[in-house]
Short mmCIF file of C-alpha atoms in Angstrom, two decimals:
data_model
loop_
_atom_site.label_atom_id
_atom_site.label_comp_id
_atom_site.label_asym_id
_atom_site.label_seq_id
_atom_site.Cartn_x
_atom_site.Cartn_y
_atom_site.Cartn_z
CA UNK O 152 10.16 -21.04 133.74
CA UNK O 153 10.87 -19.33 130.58
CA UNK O 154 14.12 -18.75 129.25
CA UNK O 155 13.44 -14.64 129.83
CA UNK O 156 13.57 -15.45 133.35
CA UNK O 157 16.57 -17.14 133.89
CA UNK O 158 19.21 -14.19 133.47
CA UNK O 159 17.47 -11.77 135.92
CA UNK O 160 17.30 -14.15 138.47
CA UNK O 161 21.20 -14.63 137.83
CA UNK O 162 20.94 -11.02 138.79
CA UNK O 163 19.11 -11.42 141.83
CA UNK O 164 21.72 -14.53 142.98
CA UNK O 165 24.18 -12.05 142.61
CA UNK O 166 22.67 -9.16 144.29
CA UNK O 167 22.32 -11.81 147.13
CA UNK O 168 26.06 -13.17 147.14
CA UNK O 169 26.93 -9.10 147.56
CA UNK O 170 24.58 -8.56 150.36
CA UNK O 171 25.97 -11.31 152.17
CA UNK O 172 29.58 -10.39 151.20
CA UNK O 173 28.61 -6.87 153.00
CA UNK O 174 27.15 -8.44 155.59
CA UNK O 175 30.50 -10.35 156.47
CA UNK O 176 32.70 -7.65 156.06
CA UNK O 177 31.31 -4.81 157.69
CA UNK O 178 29.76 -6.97 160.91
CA UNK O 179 31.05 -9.09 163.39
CA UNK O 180 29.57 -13.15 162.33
CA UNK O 181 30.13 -16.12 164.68
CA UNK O 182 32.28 -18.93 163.06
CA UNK O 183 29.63 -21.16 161.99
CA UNK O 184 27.00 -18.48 160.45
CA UNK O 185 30.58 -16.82 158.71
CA UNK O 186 31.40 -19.82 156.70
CA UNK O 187 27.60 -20.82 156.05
CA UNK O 188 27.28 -17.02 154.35
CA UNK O 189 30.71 -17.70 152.71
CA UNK O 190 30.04 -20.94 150.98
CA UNK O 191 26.26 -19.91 149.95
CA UNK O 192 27.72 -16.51 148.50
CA UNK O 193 30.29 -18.73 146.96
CA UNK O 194 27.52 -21.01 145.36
CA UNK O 195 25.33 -18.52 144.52
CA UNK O 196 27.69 -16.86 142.11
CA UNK O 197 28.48 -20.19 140.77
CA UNK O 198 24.86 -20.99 139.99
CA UNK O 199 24.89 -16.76 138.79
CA UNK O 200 27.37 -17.57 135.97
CA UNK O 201 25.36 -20.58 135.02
CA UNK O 202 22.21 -19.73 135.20
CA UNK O 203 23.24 -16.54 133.01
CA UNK O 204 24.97 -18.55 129.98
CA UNK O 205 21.51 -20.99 130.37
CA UNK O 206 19.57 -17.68 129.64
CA UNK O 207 21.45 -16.87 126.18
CA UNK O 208 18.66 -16.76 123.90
CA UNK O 209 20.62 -17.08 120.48
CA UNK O 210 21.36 -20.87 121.21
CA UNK O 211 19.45 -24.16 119.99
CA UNK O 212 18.88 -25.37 123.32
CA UNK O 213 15.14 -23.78 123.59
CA UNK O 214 13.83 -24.75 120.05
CA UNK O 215 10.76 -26.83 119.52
CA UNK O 216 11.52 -30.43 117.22
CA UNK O 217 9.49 -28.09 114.66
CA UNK O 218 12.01 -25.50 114.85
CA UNK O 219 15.20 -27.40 114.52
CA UNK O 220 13.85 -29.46 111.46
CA UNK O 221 13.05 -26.13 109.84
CA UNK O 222 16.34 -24.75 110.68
CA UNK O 223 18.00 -27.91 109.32
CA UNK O 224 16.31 -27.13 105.83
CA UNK O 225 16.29 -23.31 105.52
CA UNK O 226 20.53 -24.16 106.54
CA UNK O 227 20.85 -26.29 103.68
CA UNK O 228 19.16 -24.02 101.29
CA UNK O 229 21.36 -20.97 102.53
CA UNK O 230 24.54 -23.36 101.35
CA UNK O 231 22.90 -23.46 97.94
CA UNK O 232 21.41 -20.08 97.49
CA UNK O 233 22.90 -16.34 98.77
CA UNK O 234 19.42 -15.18 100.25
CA UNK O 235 16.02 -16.71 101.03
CA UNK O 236 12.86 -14.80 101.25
CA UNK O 237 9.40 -15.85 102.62
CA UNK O 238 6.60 -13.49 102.14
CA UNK O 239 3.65 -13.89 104.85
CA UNK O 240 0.02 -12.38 103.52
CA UNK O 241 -2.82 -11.39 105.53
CA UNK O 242 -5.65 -8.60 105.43
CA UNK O 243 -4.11 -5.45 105.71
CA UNK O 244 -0.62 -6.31 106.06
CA UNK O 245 2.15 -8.19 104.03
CA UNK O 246 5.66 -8.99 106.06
CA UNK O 247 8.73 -10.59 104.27
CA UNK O 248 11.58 -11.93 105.44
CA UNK O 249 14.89 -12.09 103.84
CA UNK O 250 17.84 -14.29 105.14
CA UNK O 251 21.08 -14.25 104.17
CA UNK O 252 24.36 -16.64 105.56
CA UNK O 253 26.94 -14.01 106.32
CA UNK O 254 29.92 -15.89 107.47
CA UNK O 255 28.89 -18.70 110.32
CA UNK O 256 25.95 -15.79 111.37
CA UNK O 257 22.41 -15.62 109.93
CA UNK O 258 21.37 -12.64 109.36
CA UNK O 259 17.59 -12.03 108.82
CA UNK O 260 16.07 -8.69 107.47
CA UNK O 261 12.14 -8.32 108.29
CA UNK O 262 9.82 -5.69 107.16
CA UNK O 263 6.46 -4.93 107.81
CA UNK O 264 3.93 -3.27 105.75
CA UNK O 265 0.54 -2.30 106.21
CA UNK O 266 -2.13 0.53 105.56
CA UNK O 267 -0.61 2.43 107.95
CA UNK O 268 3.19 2.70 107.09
CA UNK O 269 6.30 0.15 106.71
CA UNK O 270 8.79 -0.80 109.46
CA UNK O 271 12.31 -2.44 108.71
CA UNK O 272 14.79 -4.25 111.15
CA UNK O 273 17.09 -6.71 111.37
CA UNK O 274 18.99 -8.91 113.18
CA UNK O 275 21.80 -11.38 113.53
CA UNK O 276 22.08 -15.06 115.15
CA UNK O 277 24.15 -17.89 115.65
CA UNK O 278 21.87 -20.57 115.30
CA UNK O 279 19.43 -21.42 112.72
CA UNK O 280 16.79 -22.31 115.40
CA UNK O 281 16.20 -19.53 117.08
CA UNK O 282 16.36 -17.66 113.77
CA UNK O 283 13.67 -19.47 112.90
CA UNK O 284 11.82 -18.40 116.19
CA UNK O 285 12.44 -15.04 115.60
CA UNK O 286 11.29 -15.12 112.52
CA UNK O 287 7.35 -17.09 113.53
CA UNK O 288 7.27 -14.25 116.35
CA UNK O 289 7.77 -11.03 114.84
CA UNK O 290 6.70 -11.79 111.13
CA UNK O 291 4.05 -14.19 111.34
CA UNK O 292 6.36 -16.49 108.98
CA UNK O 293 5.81 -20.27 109.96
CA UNK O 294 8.38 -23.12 109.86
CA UNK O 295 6.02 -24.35 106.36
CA UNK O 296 5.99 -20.89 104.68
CA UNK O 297 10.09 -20.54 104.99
CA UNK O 298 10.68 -24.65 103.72
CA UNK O 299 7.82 -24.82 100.85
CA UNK O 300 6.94 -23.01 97.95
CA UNK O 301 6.50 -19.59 99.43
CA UNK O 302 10.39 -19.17 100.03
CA UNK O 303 12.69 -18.26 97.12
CA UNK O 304 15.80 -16.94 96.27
#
């Protein structure tokens, strides 16, 4: 499964556990089915809580081999240097990336141009790994672009 669909089905465990809470308050339960809805409510919110800190995004845990060697360099060169920038050129469009160490946070700055008009966000993380996934996704910027000659200061 991917990791988008681990926190709402943390939801859905605890949507569950509440149901069955109801259930057991507001109806009269035998013995047996009352403590087999109590202890699967129980475990259900258990697994809920887990299942939701699994789900964090902004943690090193879903990075490719790629990814974490990338993030190993690009961390060593933000120890040297205050910013590094990648630029990523295709027909039609130019995006550049910008990172910066601020504290123990990365924070990366994207923008997009093309014919059409320039866009600008940015965004923090705790890990260089899934800054670097960010990154691939929504700037076209691969692992090699950030780590070789096209990154600078």
């Amino acid at each position: 499964m991917s990791q988008r669909m681990w926190r709402p089905l943390a939801g859905v465990f605890v949507v569950c556990s509440v149901v069955q809470l109801v259930i057991m308050l507001t109806m009269p339960v035998s013995g047996v089915l009352l403590t087999w809805m109590l202890t699967s409510s129980i475990f259900a919110m258990l697994l809920a809580v887990l299942l939701y800190h699994y789900g964090n995004r902004d943690q090193p845990l879903w990075a490719t081999d790629e990814e974490r060697s990338t993030a190993q360099r690009l961390a060593t060169m933000l120890e040297t240097k205050a910013t590094v920038t990648a630029v990523h050129r295709e027909l039609g469009h130019e995006n550049s990336v910008n990172v910066a160490k601020v504290g123990s946070a990365y924070h990366a700055r994207i923008t997009r141009r093309s014919e059409s008009g320039q866009e600008t966000f940015e965004r923090r993380f705790r890990h260089p790994e899934t800054l670097v996934f960010f990154v691939e996704k929504f700037a076209s910027v691969t692992p090699q672009e950030f780590t070789s000659s096209g990154a600078t200061s």
